Coordinates of C-alpha atoms in Angstrom, one line a residue:
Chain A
X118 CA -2.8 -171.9 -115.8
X119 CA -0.2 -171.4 -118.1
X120 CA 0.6 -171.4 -122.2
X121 CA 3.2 -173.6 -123.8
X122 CA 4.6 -172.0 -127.0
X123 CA 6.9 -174.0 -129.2
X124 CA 7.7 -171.8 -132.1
X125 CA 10.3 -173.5 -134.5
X126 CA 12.5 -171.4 -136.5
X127 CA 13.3 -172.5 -139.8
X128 CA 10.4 -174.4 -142.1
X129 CA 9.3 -177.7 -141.7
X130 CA 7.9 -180.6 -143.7
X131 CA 4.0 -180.3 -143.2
X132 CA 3.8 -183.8 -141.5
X133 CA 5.9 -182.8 -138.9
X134 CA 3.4 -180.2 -137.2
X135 CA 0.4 -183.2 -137.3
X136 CA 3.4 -185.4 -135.4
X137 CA 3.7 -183.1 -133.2
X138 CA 0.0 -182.2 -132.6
X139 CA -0.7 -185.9 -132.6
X140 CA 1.6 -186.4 -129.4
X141 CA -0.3 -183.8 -127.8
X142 CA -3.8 -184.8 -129.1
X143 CA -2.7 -188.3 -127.4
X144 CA -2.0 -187.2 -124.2
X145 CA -5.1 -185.1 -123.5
X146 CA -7.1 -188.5 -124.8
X147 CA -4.9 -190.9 -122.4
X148 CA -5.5 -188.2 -119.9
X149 CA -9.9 -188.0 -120.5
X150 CA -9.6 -191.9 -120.6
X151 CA -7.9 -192.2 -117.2
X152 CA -9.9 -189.6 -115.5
X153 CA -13.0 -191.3 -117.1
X154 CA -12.3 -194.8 -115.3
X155 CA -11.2 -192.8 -112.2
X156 CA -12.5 -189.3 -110.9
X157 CA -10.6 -188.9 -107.9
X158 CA -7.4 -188.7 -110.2
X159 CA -5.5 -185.8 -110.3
X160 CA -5.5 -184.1 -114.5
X161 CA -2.0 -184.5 -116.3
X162 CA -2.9 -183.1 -119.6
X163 CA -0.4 -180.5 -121.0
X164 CA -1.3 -176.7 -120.9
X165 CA -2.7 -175.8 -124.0
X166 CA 0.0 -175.3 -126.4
X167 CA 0.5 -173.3 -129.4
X168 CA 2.7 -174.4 -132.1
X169 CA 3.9 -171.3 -134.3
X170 CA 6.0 -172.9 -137.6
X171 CA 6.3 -172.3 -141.4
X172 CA 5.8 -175.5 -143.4
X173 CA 7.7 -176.2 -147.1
X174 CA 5.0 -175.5 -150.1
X175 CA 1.9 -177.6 -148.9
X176 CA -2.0 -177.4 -150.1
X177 CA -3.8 -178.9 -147.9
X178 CA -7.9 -179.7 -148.5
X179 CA -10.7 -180.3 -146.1
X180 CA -13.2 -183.5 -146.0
X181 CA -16.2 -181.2 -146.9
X182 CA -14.1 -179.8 -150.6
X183 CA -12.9 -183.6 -150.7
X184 CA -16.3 -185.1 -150.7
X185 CA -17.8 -182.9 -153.0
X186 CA -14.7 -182.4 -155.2
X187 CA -12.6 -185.3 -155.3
X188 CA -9.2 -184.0 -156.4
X189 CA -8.1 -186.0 -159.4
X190 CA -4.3 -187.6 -159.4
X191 CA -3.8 -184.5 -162.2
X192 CA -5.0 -182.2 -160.0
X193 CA -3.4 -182.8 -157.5
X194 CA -0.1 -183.4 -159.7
X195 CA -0.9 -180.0 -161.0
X196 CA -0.7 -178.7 -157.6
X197 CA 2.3 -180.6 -156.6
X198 CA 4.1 -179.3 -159.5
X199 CA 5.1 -183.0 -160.4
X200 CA 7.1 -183.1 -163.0
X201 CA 7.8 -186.5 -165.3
X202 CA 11.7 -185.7 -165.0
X203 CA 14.3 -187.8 -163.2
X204 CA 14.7 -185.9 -160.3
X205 CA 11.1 -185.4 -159.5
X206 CA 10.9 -182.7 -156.9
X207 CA 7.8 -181.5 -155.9
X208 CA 7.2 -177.8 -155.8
X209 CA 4.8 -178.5 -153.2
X210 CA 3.0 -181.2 -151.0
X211 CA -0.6 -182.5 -150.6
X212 CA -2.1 -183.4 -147.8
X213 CA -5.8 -184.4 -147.3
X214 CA -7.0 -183.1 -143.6
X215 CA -9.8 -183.3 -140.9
X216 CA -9.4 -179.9 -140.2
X217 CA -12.7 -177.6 -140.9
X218 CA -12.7 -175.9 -144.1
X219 CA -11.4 -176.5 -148.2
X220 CA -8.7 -176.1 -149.8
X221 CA -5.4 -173.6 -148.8
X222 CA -1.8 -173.4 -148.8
X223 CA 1.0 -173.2 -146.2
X224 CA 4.4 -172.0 -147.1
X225 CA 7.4 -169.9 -146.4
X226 CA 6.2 -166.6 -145.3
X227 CA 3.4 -167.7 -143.4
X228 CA 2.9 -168.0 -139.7
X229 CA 1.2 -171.2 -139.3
X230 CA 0.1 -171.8 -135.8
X231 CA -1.8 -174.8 -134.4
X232 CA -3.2 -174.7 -130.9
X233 CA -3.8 -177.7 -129.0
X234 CA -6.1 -177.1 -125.8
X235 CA -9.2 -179.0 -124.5
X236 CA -12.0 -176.7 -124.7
X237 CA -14.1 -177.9 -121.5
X238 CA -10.3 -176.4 -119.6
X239 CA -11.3 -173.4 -120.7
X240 CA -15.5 -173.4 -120.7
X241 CA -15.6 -173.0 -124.7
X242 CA -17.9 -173.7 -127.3
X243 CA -16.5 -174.9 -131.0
X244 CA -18.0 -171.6 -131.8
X245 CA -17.2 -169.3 -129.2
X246 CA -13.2 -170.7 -129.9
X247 CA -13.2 -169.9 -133.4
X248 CA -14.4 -166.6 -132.5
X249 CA -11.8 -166.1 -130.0
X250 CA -8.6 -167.7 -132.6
X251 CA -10.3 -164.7 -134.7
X252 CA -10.1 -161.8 -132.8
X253 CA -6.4 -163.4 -131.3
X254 CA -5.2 -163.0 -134.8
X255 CA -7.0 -159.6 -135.5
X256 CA -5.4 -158.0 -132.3
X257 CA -1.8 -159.3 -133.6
X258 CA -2.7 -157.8 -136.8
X259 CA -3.1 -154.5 -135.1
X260 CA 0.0 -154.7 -133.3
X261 CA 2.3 -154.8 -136.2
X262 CA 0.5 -151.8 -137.5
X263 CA -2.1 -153.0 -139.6
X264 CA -5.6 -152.4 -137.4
X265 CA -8.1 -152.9 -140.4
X266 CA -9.2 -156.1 -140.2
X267 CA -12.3 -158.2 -139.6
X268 CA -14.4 -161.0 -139.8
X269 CA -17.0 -162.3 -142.2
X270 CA -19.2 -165.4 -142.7
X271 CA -16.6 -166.6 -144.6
X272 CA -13.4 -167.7 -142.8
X273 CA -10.5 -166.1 -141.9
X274 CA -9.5 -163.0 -141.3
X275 CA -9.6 -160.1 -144.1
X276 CA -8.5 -156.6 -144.4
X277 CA -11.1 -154.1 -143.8
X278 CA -12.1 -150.7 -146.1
X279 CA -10.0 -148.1 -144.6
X280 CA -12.0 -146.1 -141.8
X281 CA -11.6 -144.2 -138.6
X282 CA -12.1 -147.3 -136.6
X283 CA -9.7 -149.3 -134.7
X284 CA -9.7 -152.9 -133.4
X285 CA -11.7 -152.7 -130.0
X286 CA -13.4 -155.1 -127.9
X287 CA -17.3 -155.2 -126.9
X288 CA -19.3 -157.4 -126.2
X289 CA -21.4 -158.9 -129.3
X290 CA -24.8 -160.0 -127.9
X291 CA -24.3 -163.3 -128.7
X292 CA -23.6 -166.2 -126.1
X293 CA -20.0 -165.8 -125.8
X294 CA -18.3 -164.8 -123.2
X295 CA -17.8 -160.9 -122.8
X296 CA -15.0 -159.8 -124.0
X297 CA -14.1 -162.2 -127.1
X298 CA -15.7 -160.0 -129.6
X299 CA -13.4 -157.5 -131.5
X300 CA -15.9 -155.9 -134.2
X301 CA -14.7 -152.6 -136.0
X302 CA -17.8 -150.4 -136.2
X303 CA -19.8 -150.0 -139.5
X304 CA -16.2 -151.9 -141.6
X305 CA -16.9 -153.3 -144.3
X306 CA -14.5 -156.2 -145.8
X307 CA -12.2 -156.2 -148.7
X308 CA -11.8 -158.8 -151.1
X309 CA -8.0 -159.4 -149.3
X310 CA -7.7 -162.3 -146.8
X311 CA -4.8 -161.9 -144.7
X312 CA -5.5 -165.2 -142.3
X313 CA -7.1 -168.5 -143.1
X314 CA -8.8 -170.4 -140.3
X315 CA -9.5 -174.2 -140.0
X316 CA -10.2 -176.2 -136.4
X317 CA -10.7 -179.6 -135.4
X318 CA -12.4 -180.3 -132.5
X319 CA -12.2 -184.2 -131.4
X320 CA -12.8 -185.2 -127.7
X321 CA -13.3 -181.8 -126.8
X322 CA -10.1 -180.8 -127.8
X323 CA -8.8 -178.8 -130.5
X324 CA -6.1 -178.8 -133.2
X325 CA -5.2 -176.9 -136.0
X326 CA -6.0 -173.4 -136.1
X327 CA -5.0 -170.7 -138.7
X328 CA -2.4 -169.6 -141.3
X329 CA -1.8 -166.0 -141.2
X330 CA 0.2 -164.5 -144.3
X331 CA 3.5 -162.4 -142.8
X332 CA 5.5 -162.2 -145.7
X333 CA 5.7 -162.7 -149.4
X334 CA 9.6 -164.7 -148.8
X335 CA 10.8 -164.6 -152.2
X336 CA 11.5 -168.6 -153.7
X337 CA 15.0 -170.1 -153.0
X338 CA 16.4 -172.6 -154.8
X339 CA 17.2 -171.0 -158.4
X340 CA 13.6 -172.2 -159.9
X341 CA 12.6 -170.2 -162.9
X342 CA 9.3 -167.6 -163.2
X343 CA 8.6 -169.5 -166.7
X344 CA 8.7 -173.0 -164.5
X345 CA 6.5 -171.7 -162.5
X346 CA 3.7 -170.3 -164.0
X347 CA 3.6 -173.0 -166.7
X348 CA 0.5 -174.8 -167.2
X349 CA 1.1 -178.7 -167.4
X350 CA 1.0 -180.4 -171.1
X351 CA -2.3 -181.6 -171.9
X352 CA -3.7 -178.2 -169.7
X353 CA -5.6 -179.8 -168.0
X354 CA -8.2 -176.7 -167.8
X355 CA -9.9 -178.0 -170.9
X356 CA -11.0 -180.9 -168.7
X357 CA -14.2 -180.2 -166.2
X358 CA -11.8 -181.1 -163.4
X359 CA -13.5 -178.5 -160.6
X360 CA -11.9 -175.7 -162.0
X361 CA -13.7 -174.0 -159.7
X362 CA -11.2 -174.5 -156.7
X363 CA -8.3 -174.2 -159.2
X364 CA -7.7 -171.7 -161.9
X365 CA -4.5 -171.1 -164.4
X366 CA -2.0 -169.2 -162.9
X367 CA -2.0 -165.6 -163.3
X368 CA -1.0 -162.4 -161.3
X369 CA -4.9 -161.1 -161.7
X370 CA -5.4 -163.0 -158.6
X371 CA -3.2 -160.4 -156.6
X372 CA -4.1 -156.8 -156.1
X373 CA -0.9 -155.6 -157.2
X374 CA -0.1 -155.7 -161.0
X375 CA 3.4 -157.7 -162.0
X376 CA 5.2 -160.3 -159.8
X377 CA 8.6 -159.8 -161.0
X378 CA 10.0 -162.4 -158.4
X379 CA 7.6 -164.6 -157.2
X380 CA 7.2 -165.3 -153.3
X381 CA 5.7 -168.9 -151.8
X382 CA 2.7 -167.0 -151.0
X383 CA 2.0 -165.1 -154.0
X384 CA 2.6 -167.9 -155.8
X385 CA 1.1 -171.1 -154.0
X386 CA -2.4 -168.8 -153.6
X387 CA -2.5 -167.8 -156.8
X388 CA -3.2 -171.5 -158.2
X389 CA -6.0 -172.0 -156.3
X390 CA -8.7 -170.4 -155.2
X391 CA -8.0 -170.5 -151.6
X392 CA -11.2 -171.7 -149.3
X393 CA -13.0 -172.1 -152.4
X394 CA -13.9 -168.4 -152.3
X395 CA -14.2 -166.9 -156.1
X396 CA -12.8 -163.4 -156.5
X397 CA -10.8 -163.0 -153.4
X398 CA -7.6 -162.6 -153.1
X399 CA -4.7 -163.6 -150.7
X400 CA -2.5 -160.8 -148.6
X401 CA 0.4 -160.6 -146.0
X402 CA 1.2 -158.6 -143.0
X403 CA 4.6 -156.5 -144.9
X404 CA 2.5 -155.7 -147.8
X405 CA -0.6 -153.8 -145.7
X406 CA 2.1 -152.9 -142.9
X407 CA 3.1 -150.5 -145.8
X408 CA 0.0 -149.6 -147.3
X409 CA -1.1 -148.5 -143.8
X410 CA 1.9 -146.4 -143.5
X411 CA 2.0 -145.2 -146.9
X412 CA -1.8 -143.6 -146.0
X413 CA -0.8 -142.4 -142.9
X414 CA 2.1 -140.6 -145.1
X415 CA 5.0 -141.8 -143.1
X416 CA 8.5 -141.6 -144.0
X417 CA 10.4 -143.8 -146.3
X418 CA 12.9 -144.6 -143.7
X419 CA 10.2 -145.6 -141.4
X420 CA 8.7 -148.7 -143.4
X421 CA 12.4 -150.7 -143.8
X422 CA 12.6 -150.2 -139.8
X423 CA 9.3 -151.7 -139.1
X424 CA 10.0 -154.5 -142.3
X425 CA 12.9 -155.8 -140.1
X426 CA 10.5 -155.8 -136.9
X427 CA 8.5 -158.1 -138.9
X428 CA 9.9 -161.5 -138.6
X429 CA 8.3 -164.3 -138.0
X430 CA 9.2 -165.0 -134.7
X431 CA 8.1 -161.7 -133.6
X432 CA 4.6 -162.0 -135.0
X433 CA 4.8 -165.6 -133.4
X434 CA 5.5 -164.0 -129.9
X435 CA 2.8 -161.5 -130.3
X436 CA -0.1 -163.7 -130.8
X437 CA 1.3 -166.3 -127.8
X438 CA 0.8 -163.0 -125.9
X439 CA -2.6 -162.0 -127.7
X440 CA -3.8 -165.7 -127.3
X441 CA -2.9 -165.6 -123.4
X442 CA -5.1 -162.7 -123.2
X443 CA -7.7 -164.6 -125.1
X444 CA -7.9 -167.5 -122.5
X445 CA -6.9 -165.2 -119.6
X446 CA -3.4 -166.8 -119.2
X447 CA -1.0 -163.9 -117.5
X448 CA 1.9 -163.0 -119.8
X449 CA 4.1 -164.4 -117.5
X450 CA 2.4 -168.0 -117.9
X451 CA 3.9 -168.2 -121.3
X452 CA 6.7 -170.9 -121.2
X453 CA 8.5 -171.4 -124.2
X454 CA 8.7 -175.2 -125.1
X455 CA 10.9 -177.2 -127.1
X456 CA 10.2 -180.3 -129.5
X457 CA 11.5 -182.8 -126.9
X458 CA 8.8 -181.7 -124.7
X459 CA 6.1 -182.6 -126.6
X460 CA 7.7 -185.6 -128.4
X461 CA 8.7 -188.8 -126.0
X462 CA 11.8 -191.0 -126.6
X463 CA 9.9 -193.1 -129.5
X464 CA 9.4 -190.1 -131.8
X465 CA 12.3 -188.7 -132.6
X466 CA 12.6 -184.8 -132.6
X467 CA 13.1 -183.1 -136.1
X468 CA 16.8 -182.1 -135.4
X469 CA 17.1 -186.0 -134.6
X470 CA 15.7 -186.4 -138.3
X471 CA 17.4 -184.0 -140.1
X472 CA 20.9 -185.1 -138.3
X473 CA 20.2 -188.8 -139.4
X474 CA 18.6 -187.3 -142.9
X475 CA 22.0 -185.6 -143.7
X476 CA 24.0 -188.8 -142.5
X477 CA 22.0 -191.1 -144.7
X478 CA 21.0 -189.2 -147.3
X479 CA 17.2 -190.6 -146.7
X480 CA 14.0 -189.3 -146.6
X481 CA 12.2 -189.7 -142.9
X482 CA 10.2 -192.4 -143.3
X483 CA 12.8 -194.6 -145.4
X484 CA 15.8 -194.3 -143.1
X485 CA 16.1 -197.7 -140.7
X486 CA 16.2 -196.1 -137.1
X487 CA 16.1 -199.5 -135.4
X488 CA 14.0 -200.2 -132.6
X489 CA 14.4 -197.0 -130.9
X490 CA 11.7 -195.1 -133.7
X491 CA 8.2 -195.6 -134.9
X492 CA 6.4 -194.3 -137.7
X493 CA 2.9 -194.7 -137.6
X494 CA 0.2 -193.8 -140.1
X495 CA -1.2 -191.2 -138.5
X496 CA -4.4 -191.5 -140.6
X497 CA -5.0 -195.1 -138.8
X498 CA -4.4 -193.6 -135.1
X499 CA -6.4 -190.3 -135.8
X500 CA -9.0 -192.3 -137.1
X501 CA -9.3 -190.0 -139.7
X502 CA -11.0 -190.6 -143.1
X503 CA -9.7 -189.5 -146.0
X504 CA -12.0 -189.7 -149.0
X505 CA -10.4 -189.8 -152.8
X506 CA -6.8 -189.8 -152.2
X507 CA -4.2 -192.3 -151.2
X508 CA -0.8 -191.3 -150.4
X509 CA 1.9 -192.5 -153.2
X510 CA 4.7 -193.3 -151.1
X511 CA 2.6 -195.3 -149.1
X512 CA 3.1 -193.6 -145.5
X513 CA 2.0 -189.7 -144.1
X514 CA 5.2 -189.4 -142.3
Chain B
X251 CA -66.6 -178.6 -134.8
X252 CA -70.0 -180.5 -135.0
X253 CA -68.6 -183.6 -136.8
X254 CA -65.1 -185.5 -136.8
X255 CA -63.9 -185.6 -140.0
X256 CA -61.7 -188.2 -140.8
X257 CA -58.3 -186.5 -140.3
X258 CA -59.2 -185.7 -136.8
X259 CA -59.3 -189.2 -136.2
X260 CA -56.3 -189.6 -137.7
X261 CA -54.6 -187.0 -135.6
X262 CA -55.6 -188.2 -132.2
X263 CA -54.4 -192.1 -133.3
X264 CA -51.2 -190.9 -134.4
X265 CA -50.8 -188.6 -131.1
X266 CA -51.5 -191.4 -128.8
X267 CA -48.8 -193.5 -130.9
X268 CA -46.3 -190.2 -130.6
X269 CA -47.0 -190.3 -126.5
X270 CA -46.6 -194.2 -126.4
X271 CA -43.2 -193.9 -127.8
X272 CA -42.2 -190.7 -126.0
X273 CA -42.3 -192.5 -122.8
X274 CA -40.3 -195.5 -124.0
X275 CA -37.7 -193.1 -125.6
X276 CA -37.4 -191.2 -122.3
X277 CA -36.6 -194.6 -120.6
X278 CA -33.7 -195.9 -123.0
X279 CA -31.9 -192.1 -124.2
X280 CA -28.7 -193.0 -123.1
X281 CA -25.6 -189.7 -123.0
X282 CA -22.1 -189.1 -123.7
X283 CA -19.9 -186.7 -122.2
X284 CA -19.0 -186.0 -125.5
X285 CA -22.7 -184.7 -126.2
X286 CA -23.9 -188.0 -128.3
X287 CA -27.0 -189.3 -127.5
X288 CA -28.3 -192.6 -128.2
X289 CA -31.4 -194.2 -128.3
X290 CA -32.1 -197.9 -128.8
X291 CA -35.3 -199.0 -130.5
X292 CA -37.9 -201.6 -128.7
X293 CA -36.0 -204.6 -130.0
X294 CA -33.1 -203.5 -127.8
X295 CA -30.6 -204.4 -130.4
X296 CA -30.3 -201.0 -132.7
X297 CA -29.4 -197.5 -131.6
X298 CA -30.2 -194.3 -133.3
X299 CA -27.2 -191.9 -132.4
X300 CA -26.7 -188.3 -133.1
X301 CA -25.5 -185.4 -130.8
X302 CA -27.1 -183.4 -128.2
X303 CA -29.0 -180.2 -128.4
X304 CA -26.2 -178.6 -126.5
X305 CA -23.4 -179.9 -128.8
X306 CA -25.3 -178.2 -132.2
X307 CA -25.8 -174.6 -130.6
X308 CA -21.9 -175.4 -129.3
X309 CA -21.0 -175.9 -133.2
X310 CA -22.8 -173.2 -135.0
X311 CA -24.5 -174.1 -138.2
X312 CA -23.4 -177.0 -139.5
X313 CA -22.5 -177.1 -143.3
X314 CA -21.2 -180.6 -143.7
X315 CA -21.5 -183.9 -142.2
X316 CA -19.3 -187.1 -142.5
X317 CA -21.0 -190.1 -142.0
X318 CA -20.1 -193.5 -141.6
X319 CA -20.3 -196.1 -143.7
X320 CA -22.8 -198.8 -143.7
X321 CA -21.3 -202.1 -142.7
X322 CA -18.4 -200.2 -140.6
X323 CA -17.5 -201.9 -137.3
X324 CA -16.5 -199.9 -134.4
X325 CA -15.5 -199.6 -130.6
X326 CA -16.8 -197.6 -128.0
X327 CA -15.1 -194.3 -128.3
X328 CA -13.9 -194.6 -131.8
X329 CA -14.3 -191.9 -134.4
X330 CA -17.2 -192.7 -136.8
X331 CA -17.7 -189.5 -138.7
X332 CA -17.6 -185.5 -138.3
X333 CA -20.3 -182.6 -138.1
X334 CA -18.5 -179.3 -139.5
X335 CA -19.5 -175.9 -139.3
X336 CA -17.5 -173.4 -141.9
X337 CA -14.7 -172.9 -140.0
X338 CA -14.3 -175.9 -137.6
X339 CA -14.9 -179.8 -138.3
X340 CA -15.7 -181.4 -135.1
X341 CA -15.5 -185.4 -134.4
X342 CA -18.4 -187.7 -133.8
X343 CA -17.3 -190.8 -131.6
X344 CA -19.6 -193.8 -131.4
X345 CA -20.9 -194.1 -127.5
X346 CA -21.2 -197.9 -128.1
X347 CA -19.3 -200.7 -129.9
X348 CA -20.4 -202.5 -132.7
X349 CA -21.6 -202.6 -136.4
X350 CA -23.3 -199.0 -138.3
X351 CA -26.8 -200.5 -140.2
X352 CA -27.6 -197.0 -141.4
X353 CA -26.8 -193.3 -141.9
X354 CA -28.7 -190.7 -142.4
X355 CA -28.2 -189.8 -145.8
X356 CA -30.4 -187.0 -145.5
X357 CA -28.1 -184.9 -143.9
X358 CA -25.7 -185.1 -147.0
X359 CA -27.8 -183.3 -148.7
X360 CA -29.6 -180.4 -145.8
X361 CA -27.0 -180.7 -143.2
X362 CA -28.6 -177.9 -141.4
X363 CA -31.2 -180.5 -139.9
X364 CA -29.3 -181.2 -137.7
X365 CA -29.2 -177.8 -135.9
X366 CA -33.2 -178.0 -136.7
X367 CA -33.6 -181.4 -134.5
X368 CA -30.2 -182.6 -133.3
X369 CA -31.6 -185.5 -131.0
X370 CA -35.0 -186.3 -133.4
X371 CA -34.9 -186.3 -137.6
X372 CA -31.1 -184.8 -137.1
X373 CA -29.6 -187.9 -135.9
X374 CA -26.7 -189.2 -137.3
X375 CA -26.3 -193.4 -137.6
X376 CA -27.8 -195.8 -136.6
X377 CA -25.7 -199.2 -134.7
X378 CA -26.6 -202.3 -134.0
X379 CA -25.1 -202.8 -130.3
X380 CA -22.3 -205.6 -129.5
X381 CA -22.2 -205.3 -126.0
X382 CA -25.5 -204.4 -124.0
X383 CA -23.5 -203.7 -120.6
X384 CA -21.9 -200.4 -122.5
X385 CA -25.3 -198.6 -122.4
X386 CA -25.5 -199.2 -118.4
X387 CA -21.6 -196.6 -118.2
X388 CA -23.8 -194.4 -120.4
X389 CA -25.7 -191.2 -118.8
X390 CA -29.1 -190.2 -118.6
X391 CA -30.8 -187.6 -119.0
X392 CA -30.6 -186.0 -115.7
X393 CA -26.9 -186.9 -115.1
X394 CA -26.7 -185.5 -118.7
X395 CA -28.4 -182.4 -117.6
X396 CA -26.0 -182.2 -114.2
X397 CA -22.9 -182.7 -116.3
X398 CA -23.5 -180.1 -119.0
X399 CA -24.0 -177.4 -116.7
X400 CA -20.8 -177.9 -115.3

C-alpha cells in the first residue's frame, strides 16, 4: 500500500484544501458505489493521502459550538476583522465546518494537514484513528526535539510538565491495535496546546485532521499592532454574545509576557478561546524547540541551527513518514503528489487560479472560465449543514 | 410470594407484549454497511433508524448529535445528520429514501444515550419509506454479523 503526500508550499485560501479533499472524498464514494452494485470489481480508490498546507488567517467552527452558539454577523465580523472602509480586507476568513470539534484557527505558521483515507482500508475505528493522528503528531513533535507531549480528554495535542520520560509506544489496554498508543509515563499536561485535532468521518472515510502550530511567522503586509488589537466600536463585549468562545484581545492569553511583533498564530489564537477550552493557551514547535534546549543548557549557536531545520516542509515530511509508520506504509511507499493529481480537468489547479487571478485581476469564484471550469457549492454536494451562518458572497469557493 | 399483587400482573402483561414485539422486530431490522440499522414499525410504512452497536463503541462517546429535520426528504445514501464524539464528527446516511416524521430530540439534550442503547431508546429518526423494494438490498442481521467481522 502506499501514501500520497501533496504538501503545497506557500499558503492557501482555506477553500482550496476542502476542493481538494472534496475531489478525493468523491472518488472513494464513486469507488464504494461501484463496488456496491458490483463485487467482483477490482478497488480504484486513491491511496490514502495526506495534504500538508498553510491556509491565509481562517477560524473555522464546528456544528456542535454552531448549534449551541450561533455566531452572530458581529461576531463573526469581529473575527474577520471587517472593517466599514472602502477596501474592506479581511484580516481573516470564516468558515462554518463538519469537521469534529469548535471553534480554531488556521494560519501562517501552522502545519495544517488533512488526511483523506477510508478507514475499513486500514481496519480502523473513528476512535482508534484519532488516537493514531495523535500519537502521529506526538512522534513528529519528538523529532524536532520537543518530546514532552501528550494527550488529554480534551483534543489535541499539548505540551507535557517537564519529566524524565520520553515519547514511547506500549500498548494501552484498550481495543486498539497494539502499537498506536504513545503514553509518556506518570506526565501530566500543561495548559499549552501545540496541535488541534478535528476529523470527519463520512462513508467510512475520513477528512480533515489536525493543525499543528510550527511557527509564530511574524504578519506581512505592513498592518499595524494598534489595528490589530483594537476592539471594534460599539465593543461588542458588553453584549452577551458567547463571550465565552471569544474574549478581548490581550497577550495574557500567551505564556510569554509582551508581543512586540505579532505572529498569525499568536495573534489569530489569542481572540478566541481555541476549542472552547477556558484558560489554555496556544504554542508552536520553535518556541518549545527552544525551551527544551534552553533546559537541556545547550549552546546559543545551536538553537538558530535547528530554527532553520524547522521549516514547514520539513515538519510536513516528518509526519508523512511518522503517519506511514502509523498505517504500516514502508517509507519508501510515500509518493509525493501534485495538485493535478487529485484535481481532474474540470477543477482547475490553484496555479491555474492564481495565473488567471493575476491576469484578471478577479477573485476565484468571479472570474468567467468558460465552459472548461465549475464551481460548485460544496456545501450542496457534501451535504453538509451549516446551521446559523450564510456565506455573504454567496458561494464557498 | 403467597398473593399477586397487582404490579405483578402488570409485569407479566407488559413482558409478554415486550416478547411479541421482539419477534416482529427481529423479522424487519434491516442493516447498512455503513452500521445504520433500521427497523420498520407493523404498518410497514415508518422506520426507526439509528446506528449499530458496533458503530457507537467504533465512535467513542458521543457528545453531540445532528439531527435531521422534520419534514426533510431524502434518498437512499444521502447525509441526514451526524453523531460526534469530541474529537471526530462522523456522518449518518439515511439507508432508505423518503420523508423524516421524527427525530429524537432527546438526544439533543443526553447524547450519550446513544452509546447507552444505540439500536433501542438511542435511535436517531424516524422515515416514512418511499420505496419498499430498498429494504429487500438491505442486510440482516446475520449478513450484518458476517460483514462486520470482516
Amino acid at each position: 500500500m502506499r501514501l500520497h503526500h501533496l504538501h503545497l508550499a506557500r499558503p492557501i485560501p482555506y477553500v482550496h484544501s476542502l476542493r481538494l479533499q472534496e475531489a478525493l472524498l468523491e472518488r472513494h464514494f464513486a469507488d464504494k458505489a461501484a463496488l456496491r452494485k458490483d463485487a467482483s470489481l477490482t478497488s480504484v480508490a486513491p491511496p490514502p493521502t495526506l495534504l500538508t498546507f498553510q491556509t491565509n488567517p481562517t477560524y473555522t467552527v464546528g456544528r456542535r459550538h454552531l448549534n449551541a452558539n450561533p455566531l452572530s454577523a458581529s461576531q463573526i465580523s469581529f473575527l474577520t476583522g471587517n472593517k466599514e472602509a472602502q477596501n474592506d480586507t479581511s484580516l481573516a476568513t470564516f468558515y462554518p465546518s463538519p469537521r469534529g470539534g469548535l471553534l480554531t484557527y488556521h494560519a501562517p505558521g501552522q502545519l495544517t494537514a488533512y488526511l483523506v483515507c477510508n478507514l475499513r482500508t486500514h481496519n480502523l475505528t473513528p476512535r482508534c484513528y484519532i488516537r493514531l493522528l495523535e500519537n502521529t503528531v506526538m512522534r513528529t513533535c519528538a523529532h524536532h526535539g520537543v518530546p514532552n507531549v501528550m494527550t488529554t480528554d480534551d483534543p489535541g495535542v499539548w505540551l507535557a510538565e517537564r519529566s524524565d520520560s520520553s515519547v514511547e509506544e506500549m500498548a494501552d489496554g484498550t481495543d486498539c491495535p497494539a502499537g498506536t498508543s504513545v503514553v509518556p509515563s506518570g506526565a501530566t499536561p500543561t495548559s499549552r496546546k501545540i496541535c488541534a485535532i478535528g476529523v470527519q468521518v463520512s462513508r467510512g472515510v475520513t477528512s480533515h485532521g489536525i493543525g499543528l502550530n510550527v511557527h509564530d511567522t511574524p504578519i506581512q503586509g505592513g498592518v499595524a499592532v494598534e489595528e490589530l488589537y483594537t476592539l471594534p466600536k460599539g465593543n461588542i463585549y458588553t453584549e452577551d454574545l458567547g463571550t465565552e468562545y471569544m474574549q478581548a484581545p490581550s497577550t495574557t492569553q500567551l505564556e510569554d509576557s509582551t508581543i512586540l511583533a505579532p505572529g498569525y498564530l499568536s495573534w489569530g489564537f489569542s481572540r478566541i478561546v481555541a476549542c472552547g477550552l477556558q484558560g489554555k493557551s496556544v504554542t508552536w514547535l520553535s518556541r518549545e524547540q527552544q525551551h527544551a534546549q534552553e533546559e537541556q543548557g545547550v549552546q546559543a549557536t545551536q538553537p538558530v541551527q535547528s530554527t532553520k531545520d524547522l521549516t514547514l516542509e520539513r515538519v510536513a515530511d516528518s509526519l508523512a513518514i511518522e503517519l506511514a509508520r502509523s498505517l504500516k506504509i514502508e517509507e519508501g511507499d510515500i509518493d509525493n503528489i501534485l495538485e493535478e493529481d487529485i484535481l481532474d480537468v474540470e477543477r482547475p489547479s490553484w496555479e491555474t487560479l492564481r495565473i488567471l487571478s493575476d491576469k484578471t485581476g478577479k477573485e476565484a469564484p468571479e472570474m468567467d472560465l468558460g465552459k472548461q471550469y465549475r464551481f460548485r457549492d460544496l456545501r450542496q454536494d457534501t451535504g453538509m449543514r451549516i446551521l446559523g451562518f450564510e456565506d455573504n458572497t454567496g458561494s464557498s469557493s | 410470594m403467597a398473593s399477586r399483587c397487582a404490579e405483578d400482573v402488570h409485569d407479566e402483561t407488559s413482558l409478554y407484549d415486550e416478547f411479541a414485539t421482539m419477534t416482529t422486530r427481529i423479522m424487519v431490522k434491516k442493516y447498512t454497511e455503513e452500521h445504520e440499522w433500521i427497523e420498520m414499525d407493523e404498518g410497514g410504512k415508518i422506520g426507526t433508524m439509528g446506528i449499530t452497536e458496533y458503530a457507537a463503541k467504533a465512535l467513542g462517546d458521543v457528545v453531540y448529535v445532528e439531527l435531521p429535520e422534520v419534514g426533510m426528504e431524502c434518498n437512499k445514501g444521502d447525509t441526514i445528520g451526524a453523531v460526534e464524539s469530541v474529537k471526530s464528527a462522523s456522518d449518518i446516511m439515511s439507508p432508505v429514501s423518503g420523508k423524516i416524521v421524527e427525530s429524537n430530540e432527546a438526544l439533543s439534550d443526553k447524547p450519550a444515550t446513544i452509546n447507552k442503547g444505540p439500536e433501542a431508546e438511542g435511535w436517531f429518526a424516524k422515515i416514512e419509506v418511499q420505496d419498499q423494494s430498498e429494504l429487500e438490498g438491505l442486510m440482516s442481521k446475520e449478513e450484518y454479523d458476517a460483514f462486520e467481522k470482516d
